[in-house]
Short mmCIF file of C-alpha atoms (C1' of nucleotides) in Angstrom, two decimals:
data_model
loop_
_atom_site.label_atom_id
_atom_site.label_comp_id
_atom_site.label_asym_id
_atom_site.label_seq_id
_atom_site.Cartn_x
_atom_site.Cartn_y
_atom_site.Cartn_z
CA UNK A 1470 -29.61 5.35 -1.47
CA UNK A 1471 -30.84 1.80 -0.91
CA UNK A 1472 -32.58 1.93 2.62
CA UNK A 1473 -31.28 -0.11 5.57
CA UNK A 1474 -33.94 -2.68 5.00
CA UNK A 1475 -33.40 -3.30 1.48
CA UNK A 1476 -29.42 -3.89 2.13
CA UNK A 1477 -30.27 -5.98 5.49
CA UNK A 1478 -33.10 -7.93 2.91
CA UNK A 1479 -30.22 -8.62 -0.10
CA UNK A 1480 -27.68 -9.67 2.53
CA UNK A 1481 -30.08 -11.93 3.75
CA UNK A 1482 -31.02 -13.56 0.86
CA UNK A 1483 -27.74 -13.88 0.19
CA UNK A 1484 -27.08 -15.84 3.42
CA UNK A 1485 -30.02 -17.70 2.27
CA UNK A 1486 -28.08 -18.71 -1.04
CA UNK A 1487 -24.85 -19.32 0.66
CA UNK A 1488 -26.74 -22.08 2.78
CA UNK A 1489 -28.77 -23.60 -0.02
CA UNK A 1490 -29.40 -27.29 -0.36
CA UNK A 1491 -28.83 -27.62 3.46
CA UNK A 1492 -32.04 -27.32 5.03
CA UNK A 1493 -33.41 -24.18 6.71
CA UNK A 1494 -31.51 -21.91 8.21
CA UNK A 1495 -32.71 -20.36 11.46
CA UNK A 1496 -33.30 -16.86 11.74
CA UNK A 1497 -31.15 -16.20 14.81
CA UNK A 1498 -28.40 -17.61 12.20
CA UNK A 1499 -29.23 -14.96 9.50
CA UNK A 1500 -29.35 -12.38 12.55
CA UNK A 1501 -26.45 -13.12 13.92
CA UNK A 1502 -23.99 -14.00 10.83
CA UNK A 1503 -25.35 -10.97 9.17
CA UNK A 1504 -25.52 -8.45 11.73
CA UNK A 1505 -29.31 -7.53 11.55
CA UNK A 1506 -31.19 -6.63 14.30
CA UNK A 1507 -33.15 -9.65 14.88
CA UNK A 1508 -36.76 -8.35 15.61
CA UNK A 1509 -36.48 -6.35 12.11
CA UNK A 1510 -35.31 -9.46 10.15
CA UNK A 1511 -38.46 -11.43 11.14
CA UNK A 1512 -39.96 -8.45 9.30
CA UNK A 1513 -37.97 -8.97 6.31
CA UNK A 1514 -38.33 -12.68 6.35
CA UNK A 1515 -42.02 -12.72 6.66
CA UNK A 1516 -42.00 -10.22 3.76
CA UNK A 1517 -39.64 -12.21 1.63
CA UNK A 1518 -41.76 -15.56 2.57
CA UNK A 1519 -45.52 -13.23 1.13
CA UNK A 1520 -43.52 -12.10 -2.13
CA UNK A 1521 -42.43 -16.06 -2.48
CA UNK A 1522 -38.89 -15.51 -2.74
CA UNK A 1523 -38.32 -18.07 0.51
CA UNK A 1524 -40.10 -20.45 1.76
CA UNK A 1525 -40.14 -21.02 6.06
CA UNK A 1526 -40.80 -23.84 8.12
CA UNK A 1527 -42.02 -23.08 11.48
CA UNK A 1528 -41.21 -25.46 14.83
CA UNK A 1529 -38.35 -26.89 15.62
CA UNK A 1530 -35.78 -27.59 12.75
CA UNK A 1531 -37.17 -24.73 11.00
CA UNK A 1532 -35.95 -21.45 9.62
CA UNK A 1533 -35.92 -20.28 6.29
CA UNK A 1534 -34.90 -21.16 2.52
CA UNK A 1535 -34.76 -19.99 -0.85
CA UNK A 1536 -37.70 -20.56 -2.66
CA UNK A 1537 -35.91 -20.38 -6.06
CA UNK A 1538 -32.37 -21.51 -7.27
CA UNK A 1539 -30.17 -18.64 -6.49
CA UNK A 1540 -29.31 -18.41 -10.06
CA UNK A 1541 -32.66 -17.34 -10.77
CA UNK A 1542 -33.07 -13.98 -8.14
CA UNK A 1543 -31.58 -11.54 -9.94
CA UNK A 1544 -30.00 -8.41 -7.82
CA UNK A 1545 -32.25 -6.05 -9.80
CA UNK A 1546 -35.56 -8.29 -9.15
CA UNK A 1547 -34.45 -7.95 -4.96
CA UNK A 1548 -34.66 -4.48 -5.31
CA UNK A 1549 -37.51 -4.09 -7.14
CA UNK A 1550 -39.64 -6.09 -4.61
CA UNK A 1551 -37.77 -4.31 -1.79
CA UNK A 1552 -38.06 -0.43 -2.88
CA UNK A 1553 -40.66 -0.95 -5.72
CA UNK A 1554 -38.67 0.07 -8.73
CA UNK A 1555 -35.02 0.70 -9.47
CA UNK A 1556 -35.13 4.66 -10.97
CA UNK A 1557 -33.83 7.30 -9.27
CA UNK A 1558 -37.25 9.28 -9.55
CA UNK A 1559 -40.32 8.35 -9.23
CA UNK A 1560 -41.41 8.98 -13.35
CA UNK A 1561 -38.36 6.97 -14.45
CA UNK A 1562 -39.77 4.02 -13.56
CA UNK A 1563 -40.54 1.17 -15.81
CA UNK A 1564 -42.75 -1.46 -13.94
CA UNK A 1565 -43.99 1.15 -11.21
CA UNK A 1566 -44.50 4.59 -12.79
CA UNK A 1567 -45.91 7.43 -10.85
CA UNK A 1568 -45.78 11.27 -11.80
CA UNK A 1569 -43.41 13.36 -9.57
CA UNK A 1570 -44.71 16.14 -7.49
CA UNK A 1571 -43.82 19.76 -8.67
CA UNK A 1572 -42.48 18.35 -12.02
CA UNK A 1573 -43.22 19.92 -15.83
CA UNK A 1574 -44.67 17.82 -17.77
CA UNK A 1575 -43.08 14.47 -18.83
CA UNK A 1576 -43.13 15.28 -22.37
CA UNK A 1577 -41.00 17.91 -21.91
CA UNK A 1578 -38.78 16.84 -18.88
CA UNK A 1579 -35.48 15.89 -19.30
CA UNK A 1580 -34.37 14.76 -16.00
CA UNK A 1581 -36.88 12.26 -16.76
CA UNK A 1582 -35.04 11.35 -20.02
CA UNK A 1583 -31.93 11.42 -18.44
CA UNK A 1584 -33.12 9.04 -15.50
CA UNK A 1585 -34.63 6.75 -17.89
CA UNK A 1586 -31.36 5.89 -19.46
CA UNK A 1587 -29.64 5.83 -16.07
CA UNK A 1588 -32.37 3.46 -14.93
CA UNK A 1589 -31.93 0.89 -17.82
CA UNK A 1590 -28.42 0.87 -17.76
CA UNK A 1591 -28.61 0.40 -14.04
CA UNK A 1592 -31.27 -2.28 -14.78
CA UNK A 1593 -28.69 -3.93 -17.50
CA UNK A 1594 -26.17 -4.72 -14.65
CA UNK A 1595 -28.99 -5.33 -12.06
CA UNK A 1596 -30.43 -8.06 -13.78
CA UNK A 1597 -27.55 -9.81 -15.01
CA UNK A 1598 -26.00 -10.50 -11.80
CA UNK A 1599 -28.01 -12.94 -9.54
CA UNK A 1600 -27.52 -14.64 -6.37
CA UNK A 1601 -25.49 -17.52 -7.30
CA UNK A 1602 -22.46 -15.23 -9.07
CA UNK A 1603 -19.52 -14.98 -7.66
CA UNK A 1604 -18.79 -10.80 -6.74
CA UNK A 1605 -15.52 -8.94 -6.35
CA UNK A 1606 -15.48 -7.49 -2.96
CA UNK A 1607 -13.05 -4.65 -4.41
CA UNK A 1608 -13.46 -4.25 -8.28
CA UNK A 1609 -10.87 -2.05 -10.05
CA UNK A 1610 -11.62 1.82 -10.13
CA UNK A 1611 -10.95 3.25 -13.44
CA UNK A 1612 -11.58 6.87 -12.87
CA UNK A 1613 -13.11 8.85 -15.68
CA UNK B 598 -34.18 8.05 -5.19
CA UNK B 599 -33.18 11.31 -5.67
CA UNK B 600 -34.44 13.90 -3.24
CA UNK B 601 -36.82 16.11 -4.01
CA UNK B 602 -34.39 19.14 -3.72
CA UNK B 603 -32.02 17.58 -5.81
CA UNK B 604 -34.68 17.56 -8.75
CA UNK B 605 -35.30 21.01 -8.27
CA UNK B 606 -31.80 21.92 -8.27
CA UNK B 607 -30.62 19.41 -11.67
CA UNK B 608 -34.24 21.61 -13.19
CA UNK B 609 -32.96 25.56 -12.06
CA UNK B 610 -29.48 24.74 -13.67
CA UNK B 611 -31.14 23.37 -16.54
CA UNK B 612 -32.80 26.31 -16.73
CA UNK B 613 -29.87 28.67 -16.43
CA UNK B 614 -27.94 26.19 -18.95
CA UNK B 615 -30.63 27.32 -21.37
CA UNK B 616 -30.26 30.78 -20.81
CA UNK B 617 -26.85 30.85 -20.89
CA UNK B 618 -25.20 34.49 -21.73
CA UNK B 619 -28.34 36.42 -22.18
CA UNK B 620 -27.96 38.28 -18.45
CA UNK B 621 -29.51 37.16 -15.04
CA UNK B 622 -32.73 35.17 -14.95
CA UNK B 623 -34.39 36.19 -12.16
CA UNK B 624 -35.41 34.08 -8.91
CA UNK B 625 -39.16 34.49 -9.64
CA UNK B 626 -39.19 33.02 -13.08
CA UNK B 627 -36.77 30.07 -12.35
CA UNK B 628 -39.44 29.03 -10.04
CA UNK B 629 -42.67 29.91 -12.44
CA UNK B 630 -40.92 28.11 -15.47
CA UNK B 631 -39.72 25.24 -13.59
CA UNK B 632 -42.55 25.12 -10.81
CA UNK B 633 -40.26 24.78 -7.90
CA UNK B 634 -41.65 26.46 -4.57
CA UNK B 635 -40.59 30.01 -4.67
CA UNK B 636 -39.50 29.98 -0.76
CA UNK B 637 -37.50 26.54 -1.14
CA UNK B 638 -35.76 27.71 -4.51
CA UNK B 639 -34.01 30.88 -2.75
CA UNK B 640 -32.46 28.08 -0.51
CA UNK B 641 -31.24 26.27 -3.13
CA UNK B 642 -29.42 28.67 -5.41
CA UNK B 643 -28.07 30.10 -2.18
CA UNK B 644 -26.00 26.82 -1.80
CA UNK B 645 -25.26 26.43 -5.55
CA UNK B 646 -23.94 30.28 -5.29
CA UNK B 647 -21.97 28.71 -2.92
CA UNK B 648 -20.81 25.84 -4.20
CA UNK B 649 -19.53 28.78 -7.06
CA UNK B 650 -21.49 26.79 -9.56
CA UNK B 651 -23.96 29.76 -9.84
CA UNK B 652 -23.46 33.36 -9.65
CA UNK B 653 -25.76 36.26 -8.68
CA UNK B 654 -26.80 39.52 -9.02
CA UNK B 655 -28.53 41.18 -6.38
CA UNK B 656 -30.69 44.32 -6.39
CA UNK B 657 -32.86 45.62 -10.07
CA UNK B 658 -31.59 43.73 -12.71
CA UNK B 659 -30.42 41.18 -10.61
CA UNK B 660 -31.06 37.42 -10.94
CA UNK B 661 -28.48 33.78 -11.29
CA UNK B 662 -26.33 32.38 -14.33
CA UNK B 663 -24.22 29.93 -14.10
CA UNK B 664 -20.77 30.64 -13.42
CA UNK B 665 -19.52 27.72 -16.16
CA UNK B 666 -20.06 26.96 -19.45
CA UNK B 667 -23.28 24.40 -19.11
CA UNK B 668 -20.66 21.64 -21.00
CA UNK B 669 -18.43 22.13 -18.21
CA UNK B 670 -21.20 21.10 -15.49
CA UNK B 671 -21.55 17.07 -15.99
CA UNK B 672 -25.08 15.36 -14.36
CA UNK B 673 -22.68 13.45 -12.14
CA UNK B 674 -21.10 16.56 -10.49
CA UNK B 675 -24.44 18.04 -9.47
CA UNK B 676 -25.45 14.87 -7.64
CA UNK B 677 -22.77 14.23 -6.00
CA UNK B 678 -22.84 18.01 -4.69
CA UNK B 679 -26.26 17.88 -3.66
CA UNK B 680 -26.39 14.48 -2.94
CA UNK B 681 -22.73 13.92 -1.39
CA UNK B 682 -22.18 11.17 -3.32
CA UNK B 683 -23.55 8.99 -6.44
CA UNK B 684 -23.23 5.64 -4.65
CA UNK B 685 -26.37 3.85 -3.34
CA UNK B 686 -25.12 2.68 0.00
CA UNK B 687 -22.79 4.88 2.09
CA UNK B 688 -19.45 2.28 1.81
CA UNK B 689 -19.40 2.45 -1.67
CA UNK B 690 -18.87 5.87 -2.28
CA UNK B 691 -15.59 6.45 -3.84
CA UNK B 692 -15.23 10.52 -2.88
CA UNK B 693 -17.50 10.19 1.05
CA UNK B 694 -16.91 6.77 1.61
CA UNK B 695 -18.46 5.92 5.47
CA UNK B 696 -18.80 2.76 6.69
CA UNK B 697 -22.03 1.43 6.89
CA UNK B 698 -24.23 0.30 10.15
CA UNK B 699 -25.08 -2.89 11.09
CA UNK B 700 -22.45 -4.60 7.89
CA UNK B 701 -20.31 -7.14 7.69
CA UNK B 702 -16.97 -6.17 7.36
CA UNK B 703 -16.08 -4.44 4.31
CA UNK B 704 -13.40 -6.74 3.32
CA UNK B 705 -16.22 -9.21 2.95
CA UNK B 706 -19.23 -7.85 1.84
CA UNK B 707 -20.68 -8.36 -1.75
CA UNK B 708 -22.95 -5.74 -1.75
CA UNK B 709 -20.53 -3.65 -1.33
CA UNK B 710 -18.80 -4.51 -4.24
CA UNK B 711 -21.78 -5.07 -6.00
CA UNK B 712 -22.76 -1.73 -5.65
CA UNK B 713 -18.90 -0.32 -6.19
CA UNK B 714 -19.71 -1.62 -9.67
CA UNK B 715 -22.69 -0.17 -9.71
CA UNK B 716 -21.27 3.08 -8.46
CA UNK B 717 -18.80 3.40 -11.39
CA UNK B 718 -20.92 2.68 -14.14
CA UNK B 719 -23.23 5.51 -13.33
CA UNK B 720 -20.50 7.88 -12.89
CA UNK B 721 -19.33 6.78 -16.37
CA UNK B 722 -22.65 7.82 -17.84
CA UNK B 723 -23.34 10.91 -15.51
CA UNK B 724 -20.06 12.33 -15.99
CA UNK B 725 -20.74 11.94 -19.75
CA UNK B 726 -23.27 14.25 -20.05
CA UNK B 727 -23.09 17.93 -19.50
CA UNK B 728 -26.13 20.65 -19.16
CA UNK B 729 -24.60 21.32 -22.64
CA UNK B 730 -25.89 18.08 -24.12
CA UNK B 731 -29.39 17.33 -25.59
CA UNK B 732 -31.27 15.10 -23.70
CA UNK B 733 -33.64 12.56 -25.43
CA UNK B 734 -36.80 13.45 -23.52
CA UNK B 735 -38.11 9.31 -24.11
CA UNK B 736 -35.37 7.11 -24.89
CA UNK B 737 -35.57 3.88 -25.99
CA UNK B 738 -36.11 0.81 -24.01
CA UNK B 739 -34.62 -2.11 -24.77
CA UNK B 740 -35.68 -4.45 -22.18
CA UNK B 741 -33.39 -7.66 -20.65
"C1'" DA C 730 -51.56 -34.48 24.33
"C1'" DC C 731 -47.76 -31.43 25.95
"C1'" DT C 732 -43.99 -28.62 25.53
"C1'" DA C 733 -40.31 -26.34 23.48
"C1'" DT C 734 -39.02 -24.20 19.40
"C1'" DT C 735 -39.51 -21.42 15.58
"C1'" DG C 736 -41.92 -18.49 12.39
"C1'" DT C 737 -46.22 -14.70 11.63
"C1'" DC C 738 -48.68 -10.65 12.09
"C1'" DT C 739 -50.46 -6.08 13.39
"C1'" DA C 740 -49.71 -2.20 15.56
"C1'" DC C 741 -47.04 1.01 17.52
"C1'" DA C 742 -42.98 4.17 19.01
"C1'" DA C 743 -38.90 6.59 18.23
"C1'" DA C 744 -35.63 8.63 15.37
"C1'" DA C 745 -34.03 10.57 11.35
"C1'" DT C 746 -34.61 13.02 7.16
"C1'" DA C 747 -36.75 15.95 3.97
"C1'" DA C 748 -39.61 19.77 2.54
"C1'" DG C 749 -40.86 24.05 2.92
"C1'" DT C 750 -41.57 28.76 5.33
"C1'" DA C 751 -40.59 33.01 8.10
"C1'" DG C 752 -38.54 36.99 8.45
"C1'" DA C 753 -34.91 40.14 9.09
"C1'" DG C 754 -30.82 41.48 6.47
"C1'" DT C 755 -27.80 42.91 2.32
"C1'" DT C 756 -26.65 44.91 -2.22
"C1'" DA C 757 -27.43 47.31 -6.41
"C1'" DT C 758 -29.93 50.42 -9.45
"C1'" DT C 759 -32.45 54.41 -10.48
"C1'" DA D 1253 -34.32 57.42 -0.72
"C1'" DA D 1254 -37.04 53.74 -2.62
"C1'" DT D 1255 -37.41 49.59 -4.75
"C1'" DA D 1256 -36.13 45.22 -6.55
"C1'" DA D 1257 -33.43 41.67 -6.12
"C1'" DC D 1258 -30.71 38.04 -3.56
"C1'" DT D 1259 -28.93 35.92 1.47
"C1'" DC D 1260 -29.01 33.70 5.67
"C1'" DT D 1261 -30.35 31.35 9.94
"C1'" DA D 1262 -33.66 29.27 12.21
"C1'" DC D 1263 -37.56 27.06 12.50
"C1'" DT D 1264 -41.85 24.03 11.69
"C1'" DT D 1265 -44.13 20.38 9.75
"C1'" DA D 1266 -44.58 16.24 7.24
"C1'" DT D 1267 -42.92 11.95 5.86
"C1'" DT D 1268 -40.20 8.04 5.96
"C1'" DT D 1269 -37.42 4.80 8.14
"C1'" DT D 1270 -36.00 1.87 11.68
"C1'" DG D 1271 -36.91 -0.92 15.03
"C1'" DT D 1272 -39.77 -3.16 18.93
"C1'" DA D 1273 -43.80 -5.30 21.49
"C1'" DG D 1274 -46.47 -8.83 22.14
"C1'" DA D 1275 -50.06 -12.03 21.11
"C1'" DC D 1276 -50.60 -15.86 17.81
"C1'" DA D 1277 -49.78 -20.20 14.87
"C1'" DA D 1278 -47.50 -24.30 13.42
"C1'" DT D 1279 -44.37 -28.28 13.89
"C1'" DA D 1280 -41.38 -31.86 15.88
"C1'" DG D 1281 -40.15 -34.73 19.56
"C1'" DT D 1282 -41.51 -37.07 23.77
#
DNA sequence: ACTATTGTCTACAAAATAAGTAGAGTTATT
DNA sequence: AATAACTCTACTTATTTTGTAGACAATAGT
């Protein structure tokens, strides 16, 4: 599961996206518009603004933009800041591996193989798909 | 991320997978082989017993198989039992959808469909594979 | 300069979830 | 019987997540 944060963090940057090229958007706007609990977002924000995905301006006519053209933050590259890697377990992780706790050893593990392929075909999508697409709000099941 | 139970339980019906029709493996040396806590492994066979995707055998001579043929038991089947779903955000689920907190209506939100894409291209690949298949231990990488 | 407005930061509190254990009970075999 | 397994409910503890408090810093307009 993606945590709270990292969903409230993506829809926020997507706000952010939405509004670019108009001048900064106030956080009380993201809040509200987005339905995020508004002392949490500053937490987000503030994160966002360290990792230089957006840049704030503070005082009056301030808020927040996007540091980069929306076409350039990739979905998987939000999560990766946000939850530190996109694998489902810890060892399948490409840019922040870590051993798992209680595992056998990685040679020999395949969950870990599995999870690797699940991670870069997850990673495929992820990072083809940026801010500035267009996304189906109900894309077509086919069952398997 | 997968939970930590959830590894153990994808590892202890690996394990029966591979010991498939030579009698019950007992309790004890699922957990040795595997190294999954002895005390937390009873718990989880209990519940795969009865999900009916394990069977046991109590007293001497007693011990778990699995109840199906490993290449009827696909990755994407265990998760979603132990996990409840394979979806990374509660509204995209497509067998325990819930609405999410704190969201935009679902009608309009592109995460959600984002992540209903998401959704159904791992359950294309997890549903591929059974505890029958091999499993390429390190795959290859083929980065974006 | 002053004031209102808006973002920043650290630390904390509360809640939820996950991990693991205890211990008494049940069933089967010899 | 005795012993070797599994079963079940309830707990405890640890960890993570969510969210808030509150003092601080910067900027624009007057």
């Amino acid at each position: 599961m993606l945590s709270q944060k990292t969903r409230y963090t993506i829809r926020a940057l997507q706000h952010l996206a939405d509004n670019i090229r108009q001048g900064p958007v106030r956080l009380d706007a993201i809040a509200e518009a987005q339905n995020i609990p508004r002392k949490f977002l500053t937490v987000i924000l503030s994160e966002m603004v360290r990792e230089g995905l957006v840049v704030s301006h503070r005082g009056r006519e301030g808020g927040y933009e996007l540091a980069l053209d929306p076409m350039d933050v990739r979905y998987g590259d939000i999560i990766r800041l946000t939850r530190g890697s996109l694998a489902l377990v810890p060892c399948a992780s490409r840019n922040a591996h870590e051993h798992c706790a209680n595992c056998l050893p990685e040679a020999d593990c395949r969950l870990r193989g599995l999870m690797l392929t699940l991670r870069d075909e997850m990673a495929a999508m992820l990072d083809r798909i940026t801010l500035a697409d267009p996304i189906a709000v109900e894309p077509p099941f086919a069952e398997a």
